C-alpha cells in the first residue's frame, strides 16, 4: 500500500468537494475545502516529500467558462513536478500528448473510453496508442446500484452499463498501467470506506489499483489495509490536514508505510 496524493482543481482553484454533488450545470459542487494556494504549491510540496504517483484531476468540462483556468493550474503543477504526477479530466487521443509533454507521468481516462455507456474498444486502442500503455491509467470510478457498482463517467454524473467486476478488471488490465477507482458515493464525505468494493479490489491480483473515497480517520485506514489485503494504494482528500481535515499528513504516510504483522 502506498499513499497517492491528489490535487483536485475546480473553477480554477484547488478544492476538496463532495464527489456526488458535482454538476456541470453552473459549475457547481458542495465544497469541503477551497485552498488559498495554487496547484503548483501542492505539486512542490509532494516533490519535496518525495511522494510520487499522485493525480491531478480537472473537474470542469471542456467548454466551461472555468475550463482554461483549471487547465492552466494543471499545467503549473506538472511544470513544478515533472514526472511525479498523473493527470485526468477530459483526456482523449487528441490532447494526451500535451499533458505527457508537459511532465505528466500518466494520463487518466474515463469518459473517452466509456462513451455511450459501454467500453469503446476503438477509443481505448486510440488512447493506448497515443499515450502508450505504460503511461495510461484507466479511471474506473463507480457508484452503487443496489448491491453492485457501476462505472460512472462525465465527472461522476453519468452511469454506464458496465458493472465493475474482477472479470472487467482482467479485461481492461492489459491496456493500461494502473487503475484509479473513486468510490463516488462516499467521496468527500469522510465517513467510512465502501467495504464491499475494497474487498473485491483487494482480492483481485493484477496491476496497481489506487482507491479513493470515504477515509476519514485512522480506523478507516486500518480497515482499508485489512479488507484490501494491503494491496491497494490510497488517496485521502478532505480528511487530510493539508486540506483542512483532522488526519495529520505525516502520520498518514507513516501508517501506510507500516508493514502488517505476520
PDB file of C-alpha atoms in Angstrom:
ATOM      1  CA  UNK A   1       0.000   0.000   0.000  1.00  0.00           C
ATOM      2  CA  UNK A   2       1.232   3.472  -0.940  1.00  0.00           C
ATOM      3  CA  UNK A   3      -0.070   6.958  -0.267  1.00  0.00           C
ATOM      4  CA  UNK A   4      -1.084   8.669  -3.503  1.00  0.00           C
ATOM      5  CA  UNK A   5      -1.767  12.406  -3.168  1.00  0.00           C
ATOM      6  CA  UNK A   6      -4.405  14.324  -5.077  1.00  0.00           C
ATOM      7  CA  UNK A   7      -4.742  17.824  -6.487  1.00  0.00           C
ATOM      8  CA  UNK A   8      -8.379  18.384  -7.459  1.00  0.00           C
ATOM      9  CA  UNK A   9      -8.980  21.560  -9.463  1.00  0.00           C
ATOM     10  CA  UNK A  10     -12.442  23.091  -9.886  1.00  0.00           C
ATOM     11  CA  UNK A  11     -13.255  26.523 -11.249  1.00  0.00           C
ATOM     12  CA  UNK A  12      -9.545  27.294 -11.370  1.00  0.00           C
ATOM     13  CA  UNK A  13      -8.934  26.556  -7.677  1.00  0.00           C
ATOM     14  CA  UNK A  14      -7.583  23.613  -5.694  1.00  0.00           C
ATOM     15  CA  UNK A  15     -10.545  22.197  -3.798  1.00  0.00           C
ATOM     16  CA  UNK A  16     -11.935  19.214  -1.976  1.00  0.00           C
ATOM     17  CA  UNK A  17     -15.567  18.565  -2.874  1.00  0.00           C
ATOM     18  CA  UNK A  18     -18.315  16.070  -2.111  1.00  0.00           C
ATOM     19  CA  UNK A  19     -17.991  13.945  -5.226  1.00  0.00           C
ATOM     20  CA  UNK A  20     -21.667  13.143  -5.691  1.00  0.00           C
ATOM     21  CA  UNK A  21     -22.637  16.832  -5.759  1.00  0.00           C
ATOM     22  CA  UNK A  22     -20.534  17.826  -8.780  1.00  0.00           C
ATOM     23  CA  UNK A  23     -22.684  19.328 -11.549  1.00  0.00           C
ATOM     24  CA  UNK A  24     -21.639  20.680 -14.917  1.00  0.00           C
ATOM     25  CA  UNK A  25     -24.663  22.980 -14.925  1.00  0.00           C
ATOM     26  CA  UNK A  26     -23.433  26.184 -13.337  1.00  0.00           C
ATOM     27  CA  UNK A  27     -20.084  24.532 -12.478  1.00  0.00           C
ATOM     28  CA  UNK A  28     -21.459  23.686  -9.050  1.00  0.00           C
ATOM     29  CA  UNK A  29     -20.252  21.411  -6.265  1.00  0.00           C
ATOM     30  CA  UNK A  30     -20.568  21.196  -2.498  1.00  0.00           C
ATOM     31  CA  UNK A  31     -17.180  22.284  -1.175  1.00  0.00           C
ATOM     32  CA  UNK A  32     -15.307  20.892   1.810  1.00  0.00           C
ATOM     33  CA  UNK A  33     -12.197  22.994   1.302  1.00  0.00           C
ATOM     34  CA  UNK A  34     -11.015  25.750  -1.035  1.00  0.00           C
ATOM     35  CA  UNK A  35      -7.288  26.407  -0.934  1.00  0.00           C
ATOM     36  CA  UNK A  36      -5.632  29.795  -0.954  1.00  0.00           C
ATOM     37  CA  UNK A  37      -2.649  28.089  -2.609  1.00  0.00           C
ATOM     38  CA  UNK A  38      -2.390  27.161  -6.273  1.00  0.00           C
ATOM     39  CA  UNK A  39      -1.816  23.697  -7.730  1.00  0.00           C
ATOM     40  CA  UNK A  40       1.923  24.323  -8.139  1.00  0.00           C
ATOM     41  CA  UNK A  41       2.226  24.788  -4.366  1.00  0.00           C
ATOM     42  CA  UNK A  42       0.888  21.293  -3.690  1.00  0.00           C
ATOM     43  CA  UNK A  43       2.949  19.783  -6.500  1.00  0.00           C
ATOM     44  CA  UNK A  44       6.053  21.368  -4.989  1.00  0.00           C
ATOM     45  CA  UNK A  45       5.152  20.020  -1.556  1.00  0.00           C
ATOM     46  CA  UNK A  46       4.768  16.457  -2.842  1.00  0.00           C
ATOM     47  CA  UNK A  47       8.004  16.795  -4.809  1.00  0.00           C
ATOM     48  CA  UNK A  48       9.869  17.897  -1.672  1.00  0.00           C
ATOM     49  CA  UNK A  49       8.351  14.977   0.247  1.00  0.00           C
ATOM     50  CA  UNK A  50       9.341  12.520  -2.476  1.00  0.00           C
ATOM     51  CA  UNK A  51       5.759  11.299  -2.903  1.00  0.00           C
ATOM     52  CA  UNK A  52       5.097  10.136  -6.461  1.00  0.00           C
ATOM     53  CA  UNK A  53       2.103   8.811  -8.363  1.00  0.00           C
ATOM     54  CA  UNK A  54      -0.462  11.346  -7.196  1.00  0.00           C
ATOM     55  CA  UNK A  55      -3.169  12.570  -9.517  1.00  0.00           C
ATOM     56  CA  UNK A  56      -4.277  15.979 -10.729  1.00  0.00           C
ATOM     57  CA  UNK A  57      -7.969  15.972 -11.658  1.00  0.00           C
ATOM     58  CA  UNK A  58      -9.595  18.703 -13.745  1.00  0.00           C
ATOM     59  CA  UNK A  59     -13.197  18.924 -12.549  1.00  0.00           C
ATOM     60  CA  UNK A  60     -14.557  21.327 -15.176  1.00  0.00           C
ATOM     61  CA  UNK A  61     -15.753  20.113 -18.552  1.00  0.00           C
ATOM     62  CA  UNK A  62     -14.324  21.471 -21.772  1.00  0.00           C
ATOM     63  CA  UNK A  63     -16.436  24.464 -22.765  1.00  0.00           C
ATOM     64  CA  UNK A  64     -16.974  25.634 -19.189  1.00  0.00           C
ATOM     65  CA  UNK A  65     -16.084  29.264 -18.548  1.00  0.00           C
ATOM     66  CA  UNK A  66     -13.614  27.970 -15.940  1.00  0.00           C
ATOM     67  CA  UNK A  67     -12.042  25.225 -18.059  1.00  0.00           C
ATOM     68  CA  UNK A  68      -8.987  27.159 -19.232  1.00  0.00           C
ATOM     69  CA  UNK A  69      -8.272  28.443 -15.706  1.00  0.00           C
ATOM     70  CA  UNK A  70      -8.492  24.894 -14.385  1.00  0.00           C
ATOM     71  CA  UNK A  71      -6.306  23.574 -17.206  1.00  0.00           C
ATOM     72  CA  UNK A  72      -3.725  26.299 -16.571  1.00  0.00           C
ATOM     73  CA  UNK A  73      -3.484  25.223 -12.930  1.00  0.00           C
ATOM     74  CA  UNK A  74      -2.864  21.639 -14.018  1.00  0.00           C
ATOM     75  CA  UNK A  75      -0.004  22.677 -16.270  1.00  0.00           C
ATOM     76  CA  UNK A  76       1.534  24.748 -13.461  1.00  0.00           C
ATOM     77  CA  UNK A  77       1.543  21.676 -11.229  1.00  0.00           C
ATOM     78  CA  UNK A  78       3.078  19.487 -13.937  1.00  0.00           C
ATOM     79  CA  UNK A  79       5.811  22.047 -14.522  1.00  0.00           C
ATOM     80  CA  UNK A  80       6.582  22.110 -10.812  1.00  0.00           C
ATOM     81  CA  UNK A  81       6.859  18.331 -10.500  1.00  0.00           C
ATOM     82  CA  UNK A  82       7.640  16.776 -13.901  1.00  0.00           C
ATOM     83  CA  UNK A  83       7.376  13.003 -13.902  1.00  0.00           C
ATOM     84  CA  UNK A  84       5.836  12.881 -10.433  1.00  0.00           C
ATOM     85  CA  UNK A  85       2.132  13.323 -11.090  1.00  0.00           C
ATOM     86  CA  UNK A  86      -0.649  11.854 -13.196  1.00  0.00           C
ATOM     87  CA  UNK A  87      -3.391  13.993 -14.741  1.00  0.00           C
ATOM     88  CA  UNK A  88      -7.007  13.327 -15.675  1.00  0.00           C
ATOM     89  CA  UNK A  89     -10.131  15.135 -16.758  1.00  0.00           C
ATOM     90  CA  UNK A  90     -11.145  15.458 -20.392  1.00  0.00           C
ATOM     91  CA  UNK A  91      -8.191  13.414 -21.634  1.00  0.00           C
ATOM     92  CA  UNK A  92      -8.539  11.949 -25.117  1.00  0.00           C
ATOM     93  CA  UNK A  93      -6.406  10.881 -28.053  1.00  0.00           C
ATOM     94  CA  UNK A  94      -6.005  14.425 -29.351  1.00  0.00           C
ATOM     95  CA  UNK A  95      -4.664  16.013 -26.133  1.00  0.00           C
ATOM     96  CA  UNK A  96      -2.925  13.191 -24.250  1.00  0.00           C
ATOM     97  CA  UNK A  97       0.474  14.168 -25.655  1.00  0.00           C
ATOM     98  CA  UNK A  98       0.013  17.760 -24.440  1.00  0.00           C
ATOM     99  CA  UNK A  99      -0.064  16.593 -20.825  1.00  0.00           C
ATOM    100  CA  UNK A 100       2.665  13.978 -21.202  1.00  0.00           C
ATOM    101  CA  UNK A 101       4.946  16.502 -22.902  1.00  0.00           C
ATOM    102  CA  UNK A 102       4.210  18.934 -20.055  1.00  0.00           C
ATOM    103  CA  UNK A 103       5.503  16.455 -17.487  1.00  0.00           C
ATOM    104  CA  UNK A 104       2.662  14.089 -16.586  1.00  0.00           C
ATOM    105  CA  UNK A 105       3.885  10.585 -15.786  1.00  0.00           C
ATOM    106  CA  UNK A 106       0.495   9.158 -16.850  1.00  0.00           C
ATOM    107  CA  UNK A 107      -2.796  10.364 -18.275  1.00  0.00           C
ATOM    108  CA  UNK A 108      -6.020   9.220 -16.603  1.00  0.00           C
ATOM    109  CA  UNK A 109      -9.009   8.417 -18.813  1.00  0.00           C
ATOM    110  CA  UNK A 110     -12.660   7.528 -18.226  1.00  0.00           C
ATOM    111  CA  UNK A 111     -15.275   9.202 -20.394  1.00  0.00           C
ATOM    112  CA  UNK A 112     -13.348   8.873 -23.677  1.00  0.00           C
ATOM    113  CA  UNK A 113     -13.166   5.095 -23.214  1.00  0.00           C
ATOM    114  CA  UNK A 114     -16.609   4.539 -21.676  1.00  0.00           C
ATOM    115  CA  UNK A 115     -18.596   6.657 -24.110  1.00  0.00           C
ATOM    116  CA  UNK A 116     -22.201   5.707 -24.779  1.00  0.00           C
ATOM    117  CA  UNK A 117     -22.393   3.682 -21.595  1.00  0.00           C
ATOM    118  CA  UNK A 118     -20.155   0.877 -22.862  1.00  0.00           C
ATOM    119  CA  UNK A 119     -16.460   0.252 -23.381  1.00  0.00           C
ATOM    120  CA  UNK A 120     -15.406   1.809 -26.680  1.00  0.00           C
ATOM    121  CA  UNK A 121     -12.641  -0.565 -27.717  1.00  0.00           C
ATOM    122  CA  UNK A 122     -11.863   1.692 -30.656  1.00  0.00           C
ATOM    123  CA  UNK A 123     -11.266   4.680 -28.366  1.00  0.00           C
ATOM    124  CA  UNK A 124      -9.311   2.544 -25.931  1.00  0.00           C
ATOM    125  CA  UNK A 125      -6.993   1.449 -28.739  1.00  0.00           C
ATOM    126  CA  UNK A 126      -6.606   5.073 -29.842  1.00  0.00           C
ATOM    127  CA  UNK A 127      -5.706   6.419 -26.408  1.00  0.00           C
ATOM    128  CA  UNK A 128      -3.444   3.440 -25.710  1.00  0.00           C
ATOM    129  CA  UNK A 129      -1.618   4.159 -28.960  1.00  0.00           C
ATOM    130  CA  UNK A 130      -1.436   7.910 -28.298  1.00  0.00           C
ATOM    131  CA  UNK A 131      -0.237   7.710 -24.684  1.00  0.00           C
ATOM    132  CA  UNK A 132       1.396   4.301 -24.535  1.00  0.00           C
ATOM    133  CA  UNK A 133       0.094   1.571 -22.258  1.00  0.00           C
ATOM    134  CA  UNK A 134       2.836   2.354 -19.740  1.00  0.00           C
ATOM    135  CA  UNK A 135       1.561   5.944 -19.411  1.00  0.00           C
ATOM    136  CA  UNK A 136      -2.179   5.170 -19.285  1.00  0.00           C
ATOM    137  CA  UNK A 137      -4.351   4.951 -16.170  1.00  0.00           C
ATOM    138  CA  UNK A 138      -7.984   3.893 -16.542  1.00  0.00           C
ATOM    139  CA  UNK A 139     -10.301   5.604 -14.074  1.00  0.00           C
ATOM    140  CA  UNK A 140     -12.988   3.089 -13.115  1.00  0.00           C
ATOM    141  CA  UNK A 141     -14.695   5.298 -10.535  1.00  0.00           C
ATOM    142  CA  UNK A 142     -18.062   3.846  -9.629  1.00  0.00           C
ATOM    143  CA  UNK A 143     -21.373   4.277  -7.844  1.00  0.00           C
ATOM    144  CA  UNK A 144     -23.760   1.792  -6.313  1.00  0.00           C
ATOM    145  CA  UNK A 145     -26.905   0.484  -7.922  1.00  0.00           C
ATOM    146  CA  UNK A 146     -28.405  -1.913  -5.442  1.00  0.00           C
ATOM    147  CA  UNK A 147     -25.563  -4.138  -4.274  1.00  0.00           C
ATOM    148  CA  UNK A 148     -23.458  -3.670  -7.405  1.00  0.00           C
ATOM    149  CA  UNK A 149     -21.017  -0.979  -8.522  1.00  0.00           C
ATOM    150  CA  UNK A 150     -21.220   0.602 -11.960  1.00  0.00           C
ATOM    151  CA  UNK A 151     -18.557   2.687 -13.647  1.00  0.00           C
ATOM    152  CA  UNK A 152     -19.573   6.359 -13.972  1.00  0.00           C
ATOM    153  CA  UNK A 153     -18.381   8.992 -16.420  1.00  0.00           C
ATOM    154  CA  UNK A 154     -18.645  12.728 -17.114  1.00  0.00           C
ATOM    155  CA  UNK A 155     -17.229  13.825 -13.793  1.00  0.00           C
ATOM    156  CA  UNK A 156     -19.132  11.034 -11.978  1.00  0.00           C
ATOM    157  CA  UNK A 157     -22.545  12.249 -13.190  1.00  0.00           C
ATOM    158  CA  UNK A 158     -23.494   9.533 -15.685  1.00  0.00           C
ATOM    159  CA  UNK A 159     -23.880   5.806 -15.091  1.00  0.00           C
ATOM    160  CA  UNK A 160     -22.535   3.407 -17.682  1.00  0.00           C
ATOM    161  CA  UNK A 161     -23.895  -0.095 -18.212  1.00  0.00           C
ATOM    162  CA  UNK A 162     -20.535  -1.546 -17.167  1.00  0.00           C
ATOM    163  CA  UNK A 163     -20.579  -3.276 -13.785  1.00  0.00           C
ATOM    164  CA  UNK A 164     -17.217  -3.219 -12.032  1.00  0.00           C
ATOM    165  CA  UNK A 165     -16.233  -6.864 -11.554  1.00  0.00           C
ATOM    166  CA  UNK A 166     -12.987  -8.865 -11.414  1.00  0.00           C
ATOM    167  CA  UNK A 167     -13.680 -10.011 -14.980  1.00  0.00           C
ATOM    168  CA  UNK A 168     -13.850  -6.381 -16.180  1.00  0.00           C
ATOM    169  CA  UNK A 169     -10.607  -5.616 -14.348  1.00  0.00           C
ATOM    170  CA  UNK A 170      -8.988  -8.596 -16.059  1.00  0.00           C
ATOM    171  CA  UNK A 171     -10.270  -7.482 -19.453  1.00  0.00           C
ATOM    172  CA  UNK A 172      -9.016  -3.904 -19.159  1.00  0.00           C
ATOM    173  CA  UNK A 173      -5.738  -4.521 -17.317  1.00  0.00           C
ATOM    174  CA  UNK A 174      -3.903  -5.468 -20.483  1.00  0.00           C
ATOM    175  CA  UNK A 175      -4.427  -1.989 -21.902  1.00  0.00           C
ATOM    176  CA  UNK A 176      -3.100   0.252 -19.099  1.00  0.00           C
ATOM    177  CA  UNK A 177      -0.539   0.578 -16.335  1.00  0.00           C
ATOM    178  CA  UNK A 178      -2.856   1.235 -13.375  1.00  0.00           C
ATOM    179  CA  UNK A 179      -6.456   1.708 -12.284  1.00  0.00           C
ATOM    180  CA  UNK A 180      -7.783   4.686 -10.296  1.00  0.00           C
ATOM    181  CA  UNK A 181     -11.089   3.996  -8.565  1.00  0.00           C
ATOM    182  CA  UNK A 182     -13.097   6.567  -6.615  1.00  0.00           C
ATOM    183  CA  UNK A 183     -15.999   5.220  -4.579  1.00  0.00           C
ATOM    184  CA  UNK A 184     -18.093   8.211  -5.601  1.00  0.00           C
ATOM    185  CA  UNK A 185     -20.981   7.743  -3.161  1.00  0.00           C
ATOM    186  CA  UNK A 186     -18.614   8.264  -0.221  1.00  0.00           C
ATOM    187  CA  UNK A 187     -16.109  10.555  -1.963  1.00  0.00           C
ATOM    188  CA  UNK A 188     -15.543  13.735   0.057  1.00  0.00           C
ATOM    189  CA  UNK A 189     -17.744  12.620   2.960  1.00  0.00           C
ATOM    190  CA  UNK A 190     -15.010  11.037   5.144  1.00  0.00           C
ATOM    191  CA  UNK A 191     -17.473   8.735   6.899  1.00  0.00           C
ATOM    192  CA  UNK A 192     -16.071   5.344   6.024  1.00  0.00           C
ATOM    193  CA  UNK A 193     -14.908   3.327   3.047  1.00  0.00           C
ATOM    194  CA  UNK A 194     -17.001   1.201   0.673  1.00  0.00           C
ATOM    195  CA  UNK A 195     -16.081  -2.140   2.231  1.00  0.00           C
ATOM    196  CA  UNK A 196     -17.568  -4.490  -0.405  1.00  0.00           C
ATOM    197  CA  UNK A 197     -15.759  -2.599  -3.159  1.00  0.00           C
ATOM    198  CA  UNK A 198     -12.487  -2.596  -1.216  1.00  0.00           C
ATOM    199  CA  UNK A 199     -12.762  -6.333  -0.558  1.00  0.00           C
ATOM    200  CA  UNK A 200     -13.332  -7.056  -4.234  1.00  0.00           C
ATOM    201  CA  UNK A 201     -10.405  -4.880  -5.314  1.00  0.00           C
ATOM    202  CA  UNK A 202      -8.126  -6.298  -2.624  1.00  0.00           C
ATOM    203  CA  UNK A 203      -8.862  -9.866  -3.694  1.00  0.00           C
ATOM    204  CA  UNK A 204      -8.029  -9.083  -7.336  1.00  0.00           C
ATOM    205  CA  UNK A 205      -4.406  -9.760  -8.220  1.00  0.00           C
ATOM    206  CA  UNK A 206      -3.392  -7.611 -11.142  1.00  0.00           C
ATOM    207  CA  UNK A 207      -1.939  -4.201 -11.945  1.00  0.00           C
ATOM    208  CA  UNK A 208      -1.719  -1.461  -9.280  1.00  0.00           C
ATOM    209  CA  UNK A 209      -5.029  -0.006  -8.051  1.00  0.00           C
ATOM    210  CA  UNK A 210      -5.487   3.306  -6.248  1.00  0.00           C
ATOM    211  CA  UNK A 211      -8.645   3.571  -4.135  1.00  0.00           C
ATOM    212  CA  UNK A 212     -10.221   6.864  -3.075  1.00  0.00           C
ATOM    213  CA  UNK A 213     -13.335   7.601  -1.066  1.00  0.00           C
ATOM    214  CA  UNK A 214     -14.546   7.764   2.495  1.00  0.00           C
ATOM    215  CA  UNK A 215     -11.341   7.597   4.550  1.00  0.00           C
ATOM    216  CA  UNK A 216     -11.973   9.915   7.487  1.00  0.00           C
ATOM    217  CA  UNK A 217      -9.869   8.519  10.335  1.00  0.00           C
ATOM    218  CA  UNK A 218      -7.083   6.071  11.062  1.00  0.00           C
ATOM    219  CA  UNK A 219      -9.594   3.304  11.804  1.00  0.00           C
ATOM    220  CA  UNK A 220     -10.880   3.676   8.226  1.00  0.00           C
ATOM    221  CA  UNK A 221      -7.295   3.453   7.011  1.00  0.00           C
ATOM    222  CA  UNK A 222      -6.680   0.342   9.112  1.00  0.00           C
ATOM    223  CA  UNK A 223      -9.844  -1.237   7.718  1.00  0.00           C
ATOM    224  CA  UNK A 224      -8.787  -0.370   4.183  1.00  0.00           C
ATOM    225  CA  UNK A 225      -5.434  -2.069   4.757  1.00  0.00           C
ATOM    226  CA  UNK A 226      -7.117  -5.139   6.185  1.00  0.00           C
ATOM    227  CA  UNK A 227     -10.010  -5.537   3.734  1.00  0.00           C
ATOM    228  CA  UNK A 228      -7.832  -4.532   0.798  1.00  0.00           C
ATOM    229  CA  UNK A 229      -5.165  -7.069   1.845  1.00  0.00           C
ATOM    230  CA  UNK A 230      -2.588  -4.256   1.881  1.00  0.00           C
ATOM    231  CA  UNK A 231      -2.652  -4.293  -1.934  1.00  0.00           C
ATOM    232  CA  UNK A 232      -4.491  -1.040  -2.634  1.00  0.00           C
ATOM    233  CA  UNK A 233      -2.846   2.350  -2.862  1.00  0.00           C
ATOM    234  CA  UNK A 234      -4.927   5.092  -1.304  1.00  0.00           C
ATOM    235  CA  UNK A 235      -5.821   8.717  -1.823  1.00  0.00           C
ATOM    236  CA  UNK A 236      -7.089  10.800   1.099  1.00  0.00           C
ATOM    237  CA  UNK A 237      -8.556  14.216   0.400  1.00  0.00           C
ATOM    238  CA  UNK A 238     -10.928  16.096   2.667  1.00  0.00           C
ATOM    239  CA  UNK A 239      -9.846  14.286   5.829  1.00  0.00           C
ATOM    240  CA  UNK A 240      -6.185  15.263   5.401  1.00  0.00           C
ATOM    241  CA  UNK A 241      -4.878  18.255   7.349  1.00  0.00           C
ATOM    242  CA  UNK A 242      -3.391  19.644   4.104  1.00  0.00           C
ATOM    243  CA  UNK A 243      -6.997  20.239   3.058  1.00  0.00           C
ATOM    244  CA  UNK A 244      -8.470  21.311   6.370  1.00  0.00           C
ATOM    245  CA  UNK A 245      -9.135  17.827   7.777  1.00  0.00           C
ATOM    246  CA  UNK A 246      -8.137  16.122  11.019  1.00  0.00           C
ATOM    247  CA  UNK A 247      -5.721  13.450   9.752  1.00  0.00           C
ATOM    248  CA  UNK A 248      -2.091  14.514  10.022  1.00  0.00           C
ATOM    249  CA  UNK A 249      -0.295  14.056   6.719  1.00  0.00           C
ATOM    250  CA  UNK A 250       2.977  12.768   8.179  1.00  0.00           C
ATOM    251  CA  UNK A 251       1.182  10.309  10.453  1.00  0.00           C
ATOM    252  CA  UNK A 252      -0.852   9.069   7.495  1.00  0.00           C
ATOM    253  CA  UNK A 253       2.294   8.408   5.463  1.00  0.00           C
ATOM    254  CA  UNK A 254       3.904   6.582   8.389  1.00  0.00           C
ATOM    255  CA  UNK A 255       0.794   4.491   8.993  1.00  0.00           C
ATOM    256  CA  UNK A 256       0.546   3.454   5.350  1.00  0.00           C
ATOM    257  CA  UNK A 257       4.236   2.555   5.169  1.00  0.00           C
ATOM    258  CA  UNK A 258       3.998   0.337   8.245  1.00  0.00           C
ATOM    259  CA  UNK A 259       4.020  -3.309   7.229  1.00  0.00           C
ATOM    260  CA  UNK A 260       1.337  -5.580   8.716  1.00  0.00           C
ATOM    261  CA  UNK A 261       2.368  -8.053  11.385  1.00  0.00           C
ATOM    262  CA  UNK A 262       2.672 -11.634  10.223  1.00  0.00           C
TER     263      UNK A 262
END
